[in-house]
Coordinates of N, CA and C in Angstrom, one line a residue:
L1 N -7.7 33.7 29.4 CA -6.4 34.3 29.3 C -5.8 34.5 30.7
A2 N -6.6 35.1 31.6 CA -6.1 35.3 33.0 C -5.8 34.0 33.7
L3 N -6.7 33.0 33.5 CA -6.5 31.7 34.2 C -5.2 31.0 33.7
A4 N -4.9 31.1 32.4 CA -3.7 30.5 31.8 C -2.5 31.2 32.4
L5 N -2.5 32.6 32.5 CA -1.4 33.3 33.0 C -1.2 33.0 34.5
D6 N -2.3 32.8 35.3 CA -2.2 32.4 36.7 C -1.5 31.1 36.8
L7 N -2.0 30.1 36.0 CA -1.4 28.8 36.1 C 0.1 28.8 35.7
L8 N 0.4 29.6 34.7 CA 1.8 29.7 34.2 C 2.7 30.2 35.4
I9 N 2.3 31.2 36.0 CA 3.1 31.7 37.1 C 3.1 30.7 38.3
L10 N 2.0 30.1 38.6 CA 2.0 29.1 39.7 C 3.0 27.9 39.4
I11 N 2.9 27.4 38.2 CA 3.7 26.3 37.8 C 5.2 26.6 37.8
L12 N 5.6 27.8 37.3 CA 7.0 28.2 37.3 C 7.4 28.5 38.7
W13 N 6.6 29.0 39.5 CA 6.9 29.3 40.9 C 7.2 28.0 41.7
Q14 N 6.4 26.9 41.4 CA 6.6 25.7 42.2 C 7.9 25.0 41.9
D15 N 8.2 24.8 40.6 CA 9.5 24.1 40.3 C 9.8 24.3 38.8
P16 N 10.4 25.4 38.4 CA 10.7 25.6 37.0 C 11.7 24.7 36.4
R17 N 12.5 23.9 37.2 CA 13.5 23.0 36.6 C 12.9 21.6 36.3
N18 N 11.7 21.4 36.9 CA 11.1 20.1 36.6 C 10.7 20.1 35.1
E19 N 11.0 19.0 34.4 CA 10.8 18.9 33.0 C 9.3 19.0 32.6
E20 N 8.5 18.3 33.4 CA 7.1 18.3 33.1 C 6.5 19.7 33.3
N21 N 6.9 20.4 34.4 CA 6.5 21.8 34.6 C 6.9 22.7 33.5
F22 N 8.2 22.6 33.1 CA 8.7 23.4 32.1 C 7.9 23.3 30.8
F23 N 7.6 22.1 30.3 CA 6.9 21.9 29.1 C 5.4 22.3 29.2
F24 N 4.9 22.1 30.4 CA 3.5 22.5 30.6 C 3.4 24.0 30.6
A25 N 4.4 24.7 31.2 CA 4.5 26.1 31.2 C 4.7 26.6 29.7
L26 N 5.5 26.0 28.9 CA 5.6 26.3 27.5 C 4.3 26.2 26.8
F27 N 3.5 25.2 27.1 CA 2.2 25.0 26.5 C 1.3 26.1 26.9
L28 N 1.3 26.4 28.2 CA 0.4 27.5 28.7 C 0.8 28.9 28.0
F29 N 2.1 29.1 27.9 CA 2.5 30.3 27.3 C 2.0 30.4 25.9
M30 N 2.1 29.4 25.1 CA 1.6 29.4 23.7 C 0.1 29.6 23.7
V31 N -0.6 29.0 24.6 CA -2.1 29.2 24.7 C -2.3 30.7 24.9
V32 N -1.5 31.4 25.8 CA -1.7 32.8 26.1 C -1.4 33.6 24.8
V33 N -0.4 33.3 24.1 CA -0.1 34.0 22.8 C -1.2 33.8 21.8
W34 N -1.7 32.6 21.7 CA -2.8 32.3 20.8 C -4.1 33.1 21.2
A35 N -4.4 33.1 22.5 CA -5.6 33.8 22.9 C -5.4 35.3 22.7
T36 N -4.2 35.8 23.0 CA -4.0 37.3 22.9 C -4.1 37.7 21.4
G37 N -3.5 36.9 20.5 CA -3.6 37.1 19.1 C -5.0 37.1 18.6
S38 N -5.8 36.2 19.1 CA -7.2 36.1 18.7 C -7.9 37.3 19.2
L39 N -7.7 37.7 20.4 CA -8.3 38.9 21.0 C -8.0 40.1 20.2
I40 N -6.7 40.3 19.9 CA -6.3 41.5 19.1 C -6.9 41.5 17.7
G41 N -6.8 40.4 17.1 CA -7.4 40.3 15.7 C -8.9 40.6 15.7
R42 N -9.6 39.9 16.6 CA -11.1 40.1 16.6 C -11.5 41.5 17.1
I43 N -10.9 42.0 18.1 CA -11.3 43.3 18.5 C -10.9 44.3 17.5
G44 N -9.7 44.2 16.8 CA -9.3 45.1 15.8 C -10.3 45.0 14.6
A45 N -10.8 43.9 14.2 CA -11.8 43.8 13.2 C -13.1 44.4 13.6
Y46 N -13.5 44.1 14.8 CA -14.8 44.6 15.2 C -14.8 46.2 15.4
S47 N -13.7 46.7 15.8 CA -13.6 48.1 16.0 C -13.2 48.9 14.8
G48 N -12.8 48.2 13.7 CA -12.4 48.9 12.5 C -11.0 49.4 12.5
A49 N -10.2 48.7 13.2 CA -8.7 49.2 13.3 C -8.0 49.0 12.0
R50 N -6.9 49.6 11.9 CA -6.0 49.4 10.7 C -5.8 47.9 10.4
E51 N -5.5 47.6 9.2 CA -5.2 46.2 8.8 C -4.0 45.7 9.5
G52 N -3.0 46.6 9.7 CA -1.8 46.2 10.4 C -2.0 45.6 11.8
V53 N -3.0 46.2 12.5 CA -3.3 45.7 13.8 C -3.9 44.3 13.7
I54 N -4.8 44.1 12.8 CA -5.5 42.8 12.6 C -4.4 41.8 12.2
E55 N -3.6 42.2 11.3 CA -2.5 41.2 10.8 C -1.6 40.8 11.9
F56 N -1.2 41.8 12.8 CA -0.3 41.5 13.9 C -1.0 40.5 14.8
G57 N -2.3 40.7 15.1 CA -3.1 39.8 15.9 C -3.1 38.4 15.3
L58 N -3.3 38.3 14.0 CA -3.4 37.0 13.3 C -2.0 36.3 13.3
R59 N -0.9 37.1 13.2 CA 0.4 36.5 13.3 C 0.6 35.9 14.7
M60 N 0.2 36.6 15.7 CA 0.3 36.1 17.1 C -0.6 34.8 17.2
L61 N -1.8 34.9 16.6 CA -2.7 33.7 16.7 C -2.0 32.5 16.0
D62 N -1.4 32.7 14.9 CA -0.7 31.6 14.2 C 0.4 31.0 15.0
V63 N 1.2 31.9 15.6 CA 2.3 31.4 16.4 C 1.8 30.6 17.6
G64 N 0.8 31.2 18.3 CA 0.3 30.6 19.5 C -0.4 29.3 19.2
F65 N -1.2 29.2 18.1 CA -1.9 28.0 17.7 C -0.9 26.9 17.4
A66 N 0.1 27.2 16.6 CA 1.1 26.2 16.2 C 1.9 25.8 17.5
G67 N 2.3 26.8 18.2 CA 3.1 26.5 19.4 C 2.3 25.7 20.5
A68 N 1.0 26.0 20.6 CA 0.3 25.2 21.6 C 0.2 23.7 21.1
G69 N 0.0 23.5 19.8 CA -0.1 22.1 19.3 C 1.2 21.4 19.5
I70 N 2.3 22.1 19.1 CA 3.6 21.4 19.2 C 4.0 21.2 20.7
S71 N 3.8 22.2 21.5 CA 4.2 22.1 22.9 C 3.3 21.0 23.6
A72 N 2.0 20.9 23.2 CA 1.2 19.8 23.7 C 1.8 18.4 23.4
Y73 N 2.3 18.3 22.2 CA 3.0 17.1 21.8 C 4.2 16.8 22.6
I74 N 5.0 17.8 22.8 CA 6.2 17.7 23.6 C 5.9 17.3 25.1
Y75 N 4.9 18.0 25.6 CA 4.5 17.8 27.0 C 4.0 16.3 27.1
T76 N 3.2 15.8 26.2 CA 2.7 14.5 26.2 C 3.9 13.5 26.2
A77 N 4.8 13.7 25.3 CA 6.0 12.8 25.3 C 6.8 12.8 26.6
V78 N 6.9 14.0 27.2 CA 7.6 14.0 28.5 C 6.8 13.3 29.6
L79 N 5.4 13.4 29.5 CA 4.6 12.7 30.5 C 4.7 11.2 30.4
I80 N 4.9 10.7 29.2 CA 4.9 9.2 29.1 C 6.3 8.7 29.3
G81 N 7.3 9.6 29.5 CA 8.7 9.2 29.8 C 9.6 9.1 28.6
Y82 N 9.2 9.7 27.4 CA 10.0 9.7 26.3 C 11.1 10.8 26.5
R83 N 12.4 10.4 26.5 CA 13.4 11.3 26.8 C 14.4 11.5 25.7
G84 N 14.1 11.2 24.4 CA 15.0 11.3 23.3 C 15.4 12.7 23.0
A85 N 16.7 12.9 22.9 CA 17.3 14.3 22.6 C 16.9 14.7 21.2
F86 N 16.9 13.8 20.2 CA 16.5 14.1 18.9 C 15.1 14.6 18.8
F87 N 14.2 13.9 19.5 CA 12.8 14.3 19.5 C 12.6 15.7 20.0
R88 N 13.3 16.1 21.1 CA 13.1 17.5 21.6 C 13.7 18.5 20.6
L89 N 14.9 18.1 20.0 CA 15.5 19.0 19.1 C 14.6 19.2 17.8
A90 N 14.0 18.1 17.3 CA 13.2 18.2 16.2 C 11.9 19.0 16.4
A91 N 11.3 18.8 17.6 CA 10.1 19.6 17.9 C 10.4 21.0 18.1
F92 N 11.5 21.4 18.8 CA 11.9 22.8 19.0 C 12.2 23.4 17.7
A93 N 12.9 22.6 16.8 CA 13.2 23.2 15.5 C 12.0 23.6 14.7
V94 N 11.0 22.7 14.7 CA 9.7 23.0 14.0 C 9.1 24.3 14.7
L95 N 9.0 24.3 16.0 CA 8.5 25.5 16.7 C 9.3 26.8 16.3
T96 N 10.6 26.7 16.3 CA 11.4 27.8 16.0 C 11.2 28.3 14.5
V97 N 11.1 27.3 13.6 CA 10.9 27.7 12.2 C 9.6 28.4 12.1
I98 N 8.5 27.9 12.7 CA 7.2 28.6 12.6 C 7.3 30.0 13.2
V99 N 7.9 30.2 14.3 CA 8.0 31.5 14.9 C 8.8 32.4 14.1
V100 N 10.0 32.0 13.6 CA 10.8 32.8 12.7 C 10.1 33.2 11.4
Y101 N 9.4 32.2 10.8 CA 8.6 32.4 9.6 C 7.6 33.5 9.8
Q102 N 6.8 33.4 10.9 CA 5.8 34.4 11.2 C 6.4 35.8 11.4
V103 N 7.6 35.9 12.1 CA 8.2 37.1 12.4 C 8.7 37.7 11.1
L104 N 9.3 36.9 10.2 CA 9.8 37.4 8.9 C 8.6 37.9 8.1
L105 N 7.5 37.2 8.1 CA 6.3 37.7 7.3 C 5.9 39.1 7.9
E106 N 5.9 39.2 9.2 CA 5.5 40.5 9.8 C 6.5 41.6 9.4
I107 N 7.8 41.3 9.5 CA 8.9 42.3 9.2 C 8.8 42.7 7.7
L108 N 8.6 41.8 6.8 CA 8.5 42.0 5.4 C 7.2 42.6 4.9
N109 N 6.3 42.7 5.9 CA 4.9 43.2 5.5 C 4.2 42.4 4.5
V110 N 4.3 41.1 4.6 CA 3.6 40.2 3.7 C 2.2 40.2 4.2
P111 N 1.2 40.5 3.3 CA -0.2 40.6 3.7 C -0.7 39.2 4.1
H112 N -1.6 39.3 5.1 CA -2.2 38.1 5.6 C -3.6 38.0 4.9
S113 N -4.0 36.8 4.5 CA -5.3 36.7 3.9 C -6.4 36.6 4.9
F114 N -7.2 37.6 5.0 CA -8.4 37.6 5.9 C -9.4 38.6 5.3
N115 N -10.6 38.5 5.9 CA -11.7 39.4 5.4 C -12.4 39.8 6.7
V116 N -12.8 41.1 6.7 CA -13.6 41.6 7.7 C -15.0 42.0 7.1
T117 N -16.0 41.3 7.6 CA -17.4 41.6 7.1 C -17.9 43.0 7.5
D118 N -19.0 43.4 6.9 CA -19.5 44.7 7.2 C -19.9 44.9 8.7
D119 N -20.3 43.8 9.3 CA -20.6 43.9 10.7 C -19.5 43.6 11.7
G120 N -18.2 43.6 11.2 CA -17.0 43.5 12.0 C -16.6 42.1 12.4
I121 N -17.1 41.1 11.7 CA -16.7 39.7 12.0 C -15.4 39.4 11.1
L122 N -14.4 38.8 11.8 CA -13.2 38.5 11.2 C -13.3 37.1 10.5
D123 N -13.1 37.0 9.2 CA -13.1 35.7 8.5 C -11.7 35.4 8.2
Y124 N -11.2 34.3 8.7 CA -9.8 33.9 8.6 C -9.6 32.4 8.7
S125 N -8.6 31.9 7.9 CA -8.3 30.5 8.0 C -6.8 30.3 7.8
F126 N -6.3 29.2 8.3 CA -4.9 28.9 8.2 C -4.5 28.5 6.7
D127 N -3.3 28.7 6.4 CA -2.8 28.3 5.0 C -2.7 26.7 5.0
A128 N -2.7 26.1 3.8 CA -2.7 24.7 3.7 C -1.5 24.0 4.2
P129 N -0.3 24.5 3.9 CA 0.9 23.8 4.5 C 1.0 23.9 6.0
G130 N 0.6 25.0 6.5 CA 0.5 25.1 8.0 C -0.5 24.2 8.6
M131 N -1.6 24.1 8.0 CA -2.6 23.2 8.5 C -2.1 21.7 8.5
M132 N -1.4 21.3 7.5 CA -0.9 19.9 7.5 C 0.1 19.7 8.6
V133 N 1.0 20.7 8.9 CA 2.0 20.5 10.0 C 1.2 20.5 11.3
Y134 N 0.3 21.4 11.5 CA -0.5 21.4 12.8 C -1.3 20.1 13.0
F135 N -1.9 19.7 11.9 CA -2.7 18.5 11.9 C -1.8 17.3 12.3
A136 N -0.6 17.2 11.7 CA 0.3 16.1 12.0 C 0.7 16.1 13.5
F137 N 0.9 17.2 14.1 CA 1.2 17.3 15.5 C 0.0 16.9 16.4
Q138 N -1.2 17.2 15.9 CA -2.4 16.9 16.7 C -2.6 15.4 16.6
V139 N -2.4 14.8 15.4 CA -2.6 13.3 15.3 C -1.5 12.6 16.1
G140 N -0.3 13.2 16.1 CA 0.8 12.6 16.9 C 0.5 12.7 18.4
T141 N 0.0 13.8 18.9 CA -0.3 13.9 20.3 C -1.4 12.9 20.7
A142 N -2.5 12.9 19.8 CA -3.6 11.9 20.1 C -3.1 10.5 20.2
F143 N -2.2 10.2 19.2 CA -1.6 8.8 19.2 C -0.8 8.5 20.4
L144 N 0.0 9.5 20.8 CA 0.8 9.3 22.0 C 0.0 9.1 23.3
V145 N -1.1 9.9 23.4 CA -1.9 9.8 24.6 C -2.7 8.5 24.6
W146 N -3.2 8.1 23.4 CA -4.0 6.9 23.4 C -3.1 5.7 23.6
Q147 N -2.0 5.6 22.9 CA -1.1 4.5 23.0 C -0.5 4.3 24.4
N148 N -0.4 5.4 25.1 CA 0.3 5.3 26.4 C -0.6 5.8 27.6
R149 N -1.9 5.6 27.4 CA -2.9 6.1 28.4 C -2.7 5.5 29.8
R150 N -2.1 4.3 29.9 CA -1.8 3.7 31.2 C -0.6 4.3 31.9
K151 N 0.3 4.9 31.1 CA 1.5 5.6 31.7 C 1.1 6.9 32.3
I152 N 0.1 7.6 31.7 CA -0.3 8.9 32.3 C -1.2 8.6 33.5
R153 N -0.7 9.0 34.6 CA -1.3 8.7 35.9 C -2.7 9.2 36.0
S154 N -3.0 10.4 35.5 CA -4.3 11.0 35.6 C -5.1 10.8 34.4
K155 N -6.3 10.1 34.6 CA -7.2 9.9 33.5 C -7.8 11.3 33.0
L156 N -7.9 12.2 34.0 CA -8.4 13.5 33.6 C -7.5 14.3 32.7
L157 N -6.2 14.1 33.0 CA -5.1 14.7 32.1 C -5.2 14.1 30.7
S158 N -5.3 12.8 30.7 CA -5.4 12.1 29.3 C -6.6 12.6 28.6
G159 N -7.7 12.7 29.2 CA -8.9 13.2 28.6 C -8.8 14.6 28.2
S160 N -8.2 15.4 29.0 CA -8.0 16.9 28.7 C -7.1 17.1 27.5
L161 N -6.0 16.3 27.4 CA -5.1 16.4 26.2 C -5.9 16.0 25.0
L162 N -6.7 14.9 25.0 CA -7.4 14.5 23.9 C -8.5 15.5 23.5
L163 N -9.1 16.1 24.5 CA -10.1 17.2 24.2 C -9.4 18.4 23.6
F164 N -8.3 18.8 24.0 CA -7.5 19.9 23.4 C -7.2 19.6 22.0
V165 N -6.7 18.4 21.7 CA -6.4 17.9 20.3 C -7.6 18.0 19.5
L166 N -8.7 17.5 20.0 CA -10.0 17.5 19.2 C -10.4 18.9 18.9
G167 N -10.3 19.8 19.9 CA -10.6 21.2 19.7 C -9.8 21.8 18.6
Q168 N -8.5 21.6 18.6 CA -7.6 22.2 17.6 C -7.9 21.6 16.2
M169 N -8.2 20.3 16.2 CA -8.5 19.7 14.9 C -9.8 20.3 14.3
I170 N -10.8 20.5 15.1 CA -12.0 21.1 14.7 C -11.7 22.6 14.2
G171 N -10.9 23.3 15.0 CA -10.5 24.6 14.6 C -9.8 24.7 13.3
L172 N -9.1 23.7 12.9 CA -8.4 23.6 11.6 C -9.4 23.4 10.5
L173 N -10.4 22.6 10.8 CA -11.3 22.2 9.7 C -12.4 23.2 9.5
I174 N -12.7 24.0 10.4 CA -13.8 25.0 10.3 C -13.3 26.3 9.6

């Protein structure tokens, strides 16, 4: 969490108007939201906090997880030089819909399905429609990286993006 925040500040300090920096910063911000939500939800479950605290953490987790996957896709497209306005609009629209949807669920007090075991372990999974959208973005990111691996100057960056996608896919399936 601290490393992602440090990188976020460093990237935005260097050149916030650079398109690659902007979308990498968006990706890092979503990872921070994801990690913060996970931390709130798990600590809330472990400490026996009210269900509202755990639900709030899980909403943040949902937004961050989805946002990280979508922003990784956008960042990959920017890295390979894809500059289509429709593409950006569509990706931001999906991200906006997910964020607004989660905010509405929180405002309307729609209960989140989760279970806290007797020893304080949080048992939680994503809903099926969300999983399909997240999975589609992960497959799209992996496809873009693999198809354009020669355009991405750093092999370490290509490998890191593929590792991130693999991690998110495993997280969806477990």
